[in-house]
mmCIF file of C-alpha atoms in Angstrom:
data_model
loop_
_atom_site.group_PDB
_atom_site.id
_atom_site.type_symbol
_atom_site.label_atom_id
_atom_site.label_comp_id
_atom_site.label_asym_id
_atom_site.label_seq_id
_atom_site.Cartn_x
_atom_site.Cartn_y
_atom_site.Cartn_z
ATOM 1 C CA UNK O 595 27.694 -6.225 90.764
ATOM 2 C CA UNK O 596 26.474 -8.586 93.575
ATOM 3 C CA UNK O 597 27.142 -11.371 91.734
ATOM 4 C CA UNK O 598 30.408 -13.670 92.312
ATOM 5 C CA UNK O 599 32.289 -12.774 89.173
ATOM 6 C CA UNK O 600 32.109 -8.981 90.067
ATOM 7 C CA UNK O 601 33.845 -9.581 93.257
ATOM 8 C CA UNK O 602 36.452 -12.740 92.922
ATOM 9 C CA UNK O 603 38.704 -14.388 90.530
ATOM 10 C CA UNK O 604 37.676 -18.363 90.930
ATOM 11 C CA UNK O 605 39.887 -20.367 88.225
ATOM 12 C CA UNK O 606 41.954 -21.268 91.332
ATOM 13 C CA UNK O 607 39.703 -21.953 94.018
ATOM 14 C CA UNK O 608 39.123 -25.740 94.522
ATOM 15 C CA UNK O 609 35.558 -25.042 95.879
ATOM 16 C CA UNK O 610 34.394 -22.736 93.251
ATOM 17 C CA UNK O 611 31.339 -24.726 92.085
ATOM 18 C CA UNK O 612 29.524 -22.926 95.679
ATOM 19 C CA UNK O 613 29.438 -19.976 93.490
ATOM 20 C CA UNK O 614 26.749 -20.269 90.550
ATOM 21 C CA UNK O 615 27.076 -17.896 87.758
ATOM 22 C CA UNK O 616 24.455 -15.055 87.771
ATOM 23 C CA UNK O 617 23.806 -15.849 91.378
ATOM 24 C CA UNK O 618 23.929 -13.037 94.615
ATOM 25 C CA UNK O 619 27.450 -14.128 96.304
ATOM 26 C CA UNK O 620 25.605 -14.917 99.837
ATOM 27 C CA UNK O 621 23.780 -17.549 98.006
ATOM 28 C CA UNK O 622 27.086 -19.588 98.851
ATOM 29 C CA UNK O 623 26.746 -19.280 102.260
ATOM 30 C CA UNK O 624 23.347 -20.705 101.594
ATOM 31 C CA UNK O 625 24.632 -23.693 100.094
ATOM 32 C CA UNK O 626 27.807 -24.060 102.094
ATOM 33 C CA UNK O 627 26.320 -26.828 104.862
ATOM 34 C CA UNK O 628 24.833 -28.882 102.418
ATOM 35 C CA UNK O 629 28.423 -29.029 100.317
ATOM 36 C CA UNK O 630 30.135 -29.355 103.362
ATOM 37 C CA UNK O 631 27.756 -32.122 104.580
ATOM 38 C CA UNK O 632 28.226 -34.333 101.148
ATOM 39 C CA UNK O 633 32.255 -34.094 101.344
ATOM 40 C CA UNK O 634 34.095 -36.993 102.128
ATOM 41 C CA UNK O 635 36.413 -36.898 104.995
ATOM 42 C CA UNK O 636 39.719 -38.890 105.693
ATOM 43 C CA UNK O 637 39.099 -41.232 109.115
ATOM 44 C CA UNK O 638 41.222 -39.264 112.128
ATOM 45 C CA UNK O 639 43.022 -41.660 113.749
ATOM 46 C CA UNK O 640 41.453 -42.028 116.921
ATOM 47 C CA UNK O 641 44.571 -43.499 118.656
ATOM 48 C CA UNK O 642 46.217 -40.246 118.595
ATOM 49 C CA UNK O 643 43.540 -37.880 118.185
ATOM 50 C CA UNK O 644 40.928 -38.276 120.943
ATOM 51 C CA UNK O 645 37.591 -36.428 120.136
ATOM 52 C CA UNK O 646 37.262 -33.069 121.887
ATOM 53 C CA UNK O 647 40.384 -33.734 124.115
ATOM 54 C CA UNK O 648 44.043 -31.755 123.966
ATOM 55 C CA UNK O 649 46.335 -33.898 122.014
ATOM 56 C CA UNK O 650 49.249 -34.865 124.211
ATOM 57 C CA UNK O 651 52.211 -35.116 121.752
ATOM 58 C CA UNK O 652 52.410 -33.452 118.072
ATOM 59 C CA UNK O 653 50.987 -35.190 115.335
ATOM 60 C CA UNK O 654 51.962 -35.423 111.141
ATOM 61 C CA UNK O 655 49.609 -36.372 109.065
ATOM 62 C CA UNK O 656 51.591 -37.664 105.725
ATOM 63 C CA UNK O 657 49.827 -39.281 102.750
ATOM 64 C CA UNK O 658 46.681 -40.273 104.390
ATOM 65 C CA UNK O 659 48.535 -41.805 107.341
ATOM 66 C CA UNK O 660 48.667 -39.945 111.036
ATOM 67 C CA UNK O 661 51.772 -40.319 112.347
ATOM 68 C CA UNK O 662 53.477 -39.252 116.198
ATOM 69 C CA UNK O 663 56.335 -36.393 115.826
ATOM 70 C CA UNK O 664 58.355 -38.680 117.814
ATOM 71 C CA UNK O 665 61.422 -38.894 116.196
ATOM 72 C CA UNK O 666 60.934 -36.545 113.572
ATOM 73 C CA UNK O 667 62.219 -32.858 113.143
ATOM 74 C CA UNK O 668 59.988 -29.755 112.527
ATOM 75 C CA UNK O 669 61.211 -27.218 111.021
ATOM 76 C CA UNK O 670 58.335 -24.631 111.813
ATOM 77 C CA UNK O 671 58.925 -21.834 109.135
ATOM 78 C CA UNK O 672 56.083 -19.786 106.981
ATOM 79 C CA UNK O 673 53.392 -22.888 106.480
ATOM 80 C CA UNK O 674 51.355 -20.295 103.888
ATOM 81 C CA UNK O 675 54.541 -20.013 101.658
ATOM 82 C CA UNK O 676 55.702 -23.857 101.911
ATOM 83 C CA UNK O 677 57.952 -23.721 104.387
ATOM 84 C CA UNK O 678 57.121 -25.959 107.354
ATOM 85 C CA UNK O 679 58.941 -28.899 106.475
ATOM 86 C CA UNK O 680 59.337 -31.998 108.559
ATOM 87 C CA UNK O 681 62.140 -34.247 108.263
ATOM 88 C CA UNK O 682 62.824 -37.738 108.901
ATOM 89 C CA UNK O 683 66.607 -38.965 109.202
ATOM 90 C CA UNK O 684 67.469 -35.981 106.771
ATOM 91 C CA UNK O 685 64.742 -36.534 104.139
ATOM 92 C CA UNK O 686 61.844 -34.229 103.986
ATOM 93 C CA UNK O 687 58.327 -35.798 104.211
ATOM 94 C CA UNK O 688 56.894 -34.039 101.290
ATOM 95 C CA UNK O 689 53.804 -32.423 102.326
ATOM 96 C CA UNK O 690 53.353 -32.636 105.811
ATOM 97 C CA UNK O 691 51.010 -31.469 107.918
ATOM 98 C CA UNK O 692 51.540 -30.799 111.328
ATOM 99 C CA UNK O 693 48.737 -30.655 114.349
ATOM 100 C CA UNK O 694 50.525 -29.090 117.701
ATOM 101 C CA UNK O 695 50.038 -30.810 120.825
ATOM 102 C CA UNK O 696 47.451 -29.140 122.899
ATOM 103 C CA UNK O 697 45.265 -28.870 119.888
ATOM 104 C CA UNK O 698 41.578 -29.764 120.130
ATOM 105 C CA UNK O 699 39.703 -31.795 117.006
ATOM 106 C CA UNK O 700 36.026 -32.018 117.509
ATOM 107 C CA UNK O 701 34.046 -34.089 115.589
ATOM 108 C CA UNK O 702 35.151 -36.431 112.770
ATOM 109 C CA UNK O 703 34.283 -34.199 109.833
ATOM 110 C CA UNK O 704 37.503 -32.680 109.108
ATOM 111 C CA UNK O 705 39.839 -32.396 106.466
ATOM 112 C CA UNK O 706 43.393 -31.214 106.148
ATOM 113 C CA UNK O 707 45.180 -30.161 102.890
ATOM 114 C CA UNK O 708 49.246 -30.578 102.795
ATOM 115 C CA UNK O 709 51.773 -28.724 104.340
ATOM 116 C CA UNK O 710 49.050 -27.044 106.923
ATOM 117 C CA UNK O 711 50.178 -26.369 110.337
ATOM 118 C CA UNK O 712 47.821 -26.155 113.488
ATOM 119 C CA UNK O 713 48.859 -24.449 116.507
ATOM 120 C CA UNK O 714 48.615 -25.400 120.210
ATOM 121 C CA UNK O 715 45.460 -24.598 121.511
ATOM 122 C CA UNK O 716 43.603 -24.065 118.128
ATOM 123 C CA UNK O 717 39.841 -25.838 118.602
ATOM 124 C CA UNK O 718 38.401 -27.379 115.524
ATOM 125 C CA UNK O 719 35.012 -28.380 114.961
ATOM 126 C CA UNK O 720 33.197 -30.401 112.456
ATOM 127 C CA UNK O 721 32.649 -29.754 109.485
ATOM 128 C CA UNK O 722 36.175 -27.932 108.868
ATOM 129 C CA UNK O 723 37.758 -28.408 105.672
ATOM 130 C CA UNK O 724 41.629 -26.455 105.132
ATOM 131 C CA UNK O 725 43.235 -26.832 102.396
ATOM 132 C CA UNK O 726 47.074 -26.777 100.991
ATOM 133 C CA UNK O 727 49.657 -24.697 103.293
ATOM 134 C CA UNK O 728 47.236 -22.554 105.919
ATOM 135 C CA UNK O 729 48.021 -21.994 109.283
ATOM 136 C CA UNK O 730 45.232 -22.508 111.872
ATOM 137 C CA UNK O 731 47.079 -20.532 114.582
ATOM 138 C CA UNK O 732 47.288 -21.093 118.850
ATOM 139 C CA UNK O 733 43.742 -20.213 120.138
ATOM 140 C CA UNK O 734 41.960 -20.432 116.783
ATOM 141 C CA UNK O 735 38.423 -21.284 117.392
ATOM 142 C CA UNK O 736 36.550 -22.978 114.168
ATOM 143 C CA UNK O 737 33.356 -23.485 115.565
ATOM 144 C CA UNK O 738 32.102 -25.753 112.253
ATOM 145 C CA UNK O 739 31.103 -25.124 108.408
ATOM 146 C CA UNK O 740 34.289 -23.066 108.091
ATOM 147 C CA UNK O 741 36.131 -23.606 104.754
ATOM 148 C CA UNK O 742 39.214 -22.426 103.358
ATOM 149 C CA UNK O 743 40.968 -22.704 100.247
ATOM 150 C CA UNK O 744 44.742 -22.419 100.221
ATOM 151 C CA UNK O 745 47.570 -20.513 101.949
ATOM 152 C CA UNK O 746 44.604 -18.898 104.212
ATOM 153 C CA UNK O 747 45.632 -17.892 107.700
ATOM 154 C CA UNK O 748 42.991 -18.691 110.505
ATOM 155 C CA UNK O 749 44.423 -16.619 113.546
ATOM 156 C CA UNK O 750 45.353 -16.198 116.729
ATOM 157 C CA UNK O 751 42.480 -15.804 119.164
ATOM 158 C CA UNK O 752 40.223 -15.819 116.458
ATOM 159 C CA UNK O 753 36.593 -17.174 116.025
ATOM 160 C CA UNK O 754 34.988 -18.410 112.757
ATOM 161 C CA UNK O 755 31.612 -19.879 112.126
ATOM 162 C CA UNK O 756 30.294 -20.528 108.843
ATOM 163 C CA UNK O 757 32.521 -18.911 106.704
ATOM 164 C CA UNK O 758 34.583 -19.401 103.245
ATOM 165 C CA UNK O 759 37.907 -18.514 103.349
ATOM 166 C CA UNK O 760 39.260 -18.289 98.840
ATOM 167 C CA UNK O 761 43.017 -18.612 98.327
ATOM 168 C CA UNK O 762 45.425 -16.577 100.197
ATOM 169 C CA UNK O 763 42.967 -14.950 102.736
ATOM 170 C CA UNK O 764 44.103 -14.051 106.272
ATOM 171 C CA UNK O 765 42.448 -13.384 109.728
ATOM 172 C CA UNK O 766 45.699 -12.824 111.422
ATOM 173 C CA UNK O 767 44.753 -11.810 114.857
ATOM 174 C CA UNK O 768 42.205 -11.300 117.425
ATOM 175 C CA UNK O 769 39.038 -11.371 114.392
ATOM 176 C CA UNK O 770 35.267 -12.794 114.200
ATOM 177 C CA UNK O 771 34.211 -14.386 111.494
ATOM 178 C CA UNK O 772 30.618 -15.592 110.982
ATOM 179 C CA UNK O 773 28.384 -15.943 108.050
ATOM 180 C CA UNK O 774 31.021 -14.390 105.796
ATOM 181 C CA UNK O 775 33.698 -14.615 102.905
ATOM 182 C CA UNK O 776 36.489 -13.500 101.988
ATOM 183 C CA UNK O 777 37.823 -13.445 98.802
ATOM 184 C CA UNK O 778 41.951 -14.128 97.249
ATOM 185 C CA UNK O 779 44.051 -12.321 99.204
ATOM 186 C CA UNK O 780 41.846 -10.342 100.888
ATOM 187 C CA UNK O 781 43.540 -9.395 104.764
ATOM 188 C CA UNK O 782 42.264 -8.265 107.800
ATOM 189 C CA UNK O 783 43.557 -6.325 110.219
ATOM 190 C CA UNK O 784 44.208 -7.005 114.198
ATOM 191 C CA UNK O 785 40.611 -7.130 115.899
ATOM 192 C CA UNK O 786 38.224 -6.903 113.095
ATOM 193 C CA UNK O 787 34.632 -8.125 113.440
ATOM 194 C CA UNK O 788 31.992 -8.848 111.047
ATOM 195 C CA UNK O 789 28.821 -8.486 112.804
ATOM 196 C CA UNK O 790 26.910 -10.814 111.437
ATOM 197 C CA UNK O 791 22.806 -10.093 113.528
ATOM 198 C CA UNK O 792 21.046 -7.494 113.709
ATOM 199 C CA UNK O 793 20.028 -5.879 116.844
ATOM 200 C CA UNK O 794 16.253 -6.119 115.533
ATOM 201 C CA UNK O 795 14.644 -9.356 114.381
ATOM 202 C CA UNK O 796 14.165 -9.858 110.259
ATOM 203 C CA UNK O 797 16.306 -10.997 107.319
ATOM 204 C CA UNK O 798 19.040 -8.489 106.389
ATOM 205 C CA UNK O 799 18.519 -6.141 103.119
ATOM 206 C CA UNK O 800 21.436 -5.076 100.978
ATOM 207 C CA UNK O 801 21.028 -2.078 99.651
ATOM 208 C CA UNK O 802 22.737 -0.962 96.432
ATOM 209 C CA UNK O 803 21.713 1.524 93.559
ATOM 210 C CA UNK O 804 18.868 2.689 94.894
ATOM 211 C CA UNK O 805 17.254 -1.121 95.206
ATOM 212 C CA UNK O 806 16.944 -2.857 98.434
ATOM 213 C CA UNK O 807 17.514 -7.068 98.018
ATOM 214 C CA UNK O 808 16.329 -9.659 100.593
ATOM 215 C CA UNK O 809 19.050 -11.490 101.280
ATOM 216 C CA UNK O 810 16.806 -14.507 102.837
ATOM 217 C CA UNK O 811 19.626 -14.579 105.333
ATOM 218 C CA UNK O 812 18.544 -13.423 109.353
ATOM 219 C CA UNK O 813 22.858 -13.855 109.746
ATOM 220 C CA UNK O 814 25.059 -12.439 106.786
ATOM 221 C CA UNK O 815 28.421 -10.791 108.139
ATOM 222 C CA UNK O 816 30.693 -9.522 105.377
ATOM 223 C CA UNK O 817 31.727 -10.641 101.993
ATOM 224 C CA UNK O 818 34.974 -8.935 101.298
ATOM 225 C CA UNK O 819 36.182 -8.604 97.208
ATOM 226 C CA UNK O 820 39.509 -10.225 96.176
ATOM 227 C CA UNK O 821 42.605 -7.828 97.522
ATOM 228 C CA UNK O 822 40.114 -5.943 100.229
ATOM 229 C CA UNK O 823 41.795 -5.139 103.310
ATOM 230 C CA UNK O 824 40.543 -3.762 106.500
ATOM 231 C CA UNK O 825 42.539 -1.837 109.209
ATOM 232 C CA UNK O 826 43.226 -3.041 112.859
ATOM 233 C CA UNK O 827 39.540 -2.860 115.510
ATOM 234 C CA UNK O 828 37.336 -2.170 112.423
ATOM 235 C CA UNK O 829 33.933 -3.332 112.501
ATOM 236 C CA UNK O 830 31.480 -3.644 109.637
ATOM 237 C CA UNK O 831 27.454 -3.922 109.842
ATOM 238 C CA UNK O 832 25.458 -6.851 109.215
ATOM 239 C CA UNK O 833 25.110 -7.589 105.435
ATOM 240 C CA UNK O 834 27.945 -5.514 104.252
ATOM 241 C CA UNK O 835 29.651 -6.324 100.735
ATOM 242 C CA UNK O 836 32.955 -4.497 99.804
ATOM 243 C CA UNK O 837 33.981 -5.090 96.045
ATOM 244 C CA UNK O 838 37.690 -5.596 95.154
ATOM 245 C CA UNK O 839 40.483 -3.962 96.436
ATOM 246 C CA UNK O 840 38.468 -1.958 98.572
ATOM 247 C CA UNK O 841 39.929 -0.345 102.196
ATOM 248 C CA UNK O 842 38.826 -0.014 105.623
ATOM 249 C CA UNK O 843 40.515 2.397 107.699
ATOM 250 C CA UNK O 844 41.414 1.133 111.622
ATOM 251 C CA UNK O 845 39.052 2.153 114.279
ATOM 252 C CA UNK O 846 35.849 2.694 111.464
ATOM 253 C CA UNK O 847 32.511 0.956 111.497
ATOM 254 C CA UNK O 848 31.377 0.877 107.826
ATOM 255 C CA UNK O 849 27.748 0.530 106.904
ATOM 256 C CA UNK O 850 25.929 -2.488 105.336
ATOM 257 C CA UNK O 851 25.114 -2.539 101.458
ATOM 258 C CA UNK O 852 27.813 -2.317 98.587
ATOM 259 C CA UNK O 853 30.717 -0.908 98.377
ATOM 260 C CA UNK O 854 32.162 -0.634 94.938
ATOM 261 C CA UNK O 855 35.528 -1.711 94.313
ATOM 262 C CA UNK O 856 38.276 0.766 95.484
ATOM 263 C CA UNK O 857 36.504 1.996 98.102
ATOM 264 C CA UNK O 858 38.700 3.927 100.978
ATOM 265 C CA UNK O 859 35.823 3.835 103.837
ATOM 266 C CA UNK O 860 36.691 5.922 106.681
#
């Protein structure tokens, strides 16, 4: 039960090999810098994207090539349901990815699926990697190792370190992310934080059917079960697993350990 296969459906998740069958599901985040550090990366193009400054105009990135908006129309519609679309003379450039002006790349470790939108005022850090048809949205802060798979939304005004975002996730608004996952689909709700240190020095334990586990891990936030959802200023504990389709009421601090799926924590 604290295994991967217990708690998402992989067959569509491009990174699913950071999962190893029989494994606890934090060992991922144990092996998530090295995979991130072996990755091959597209070269920015430094012309328009100056490291760690505000871009000044919009920029497309379209089959490997990083082009200016300048003459091009952006139709800014739902990026996570293939939507943005930017045209060219009446022809849609298939795939396009749009970075805002006023958006901040740091590093030159990062990767961009197709069709992905970034926001004005998002801040990227190295290593990022987002794949097909996420939004990274205005005031996003990716502070490095953060990975997600496609369709994920990476919010407004909110912070992710070290995380791994499966298919269809969302941080809409306002969240902190670190040393976490979340799994297809799973959603959370305005303000949510996974605390992810204890207030006392040690690695954190997860406790489940009667047997406490050393996680090896001094930071683990949450690992959230494909179709979880938690409700708007929740906050769990450090080292707190929720199995699928499992609920977390607004306003309610749930403890660490393992929740089995269909959990309704309040």
């Amino acid at each position: 039960m604290l295994d991967a296969a217990s708690l998402f459906d992989l067959s569509e998740f491009e990174h699913a090999s950071l999962f190893t069958e029989g494994d606890f599901v934090w060992s991922a985040l144990n092996k998530l810098k090295s995979y991130m550090d072996k990755a091959s990366y597209p070269e920015l193009d430094r012309a328009l994207i100056e490291n760690g400054k505000p871009l000044t105009e919009t920029v497309i990135l379209h089959n490997g090539r990083y082009l200016p908006a300048t003459g091009l129309e952006i139709i800014f519609d739902d990026a996570t349901k293939g939507k943005l679309s930017v045209m060219r003379e009446g022809t849609r450039l298939e795939g396009a990815t749009v970075i805002m002006a006023g958006a901040i790349l740091m590093g030159d470790r990062i990767a961009f699926g197709k069709g992905v939108l970034v926001e004005s005022g998002a801040m990227i850090k190295s290593p990022t990697i987002i794949g097909d048809c996420c939004e990274v949205r205005q005031a996003a802060y990716l502070r490095g190792y953060c990975l997600a798979g496609k369709r994920c939304v990476l919010g407004h005004a909110t912070e992710i370190k070290h995380s791994i975002f499966l298919n269809d996730a969302k941080a809409g608004h306002f969240a902190y992310l670190g040393d976490s996952i979340l799994g297809t689909n799973a959603n959370l709700g305005a303000g949510t934080k996974f605390a992810n240190l204890k207030m006392v020095s040690g690695n954190i334990y997860i406790q489940h059917e009667g047997k406490e586990y050393d996680t090896g891990r001094r930071k683990l936030g949450a690992i959230l079960g494909d179709d979880s959802q938690t409700g708007c200023n929740s906050v769990t504990n450090p080292g707190t697993i929720f199995g699928k389709r499992c609920m977390l009421m607004p306003n309610v601090t749930s403890r660490a350990g393992f929740h089995r799926a269909k959990s309704f924590i309040r």
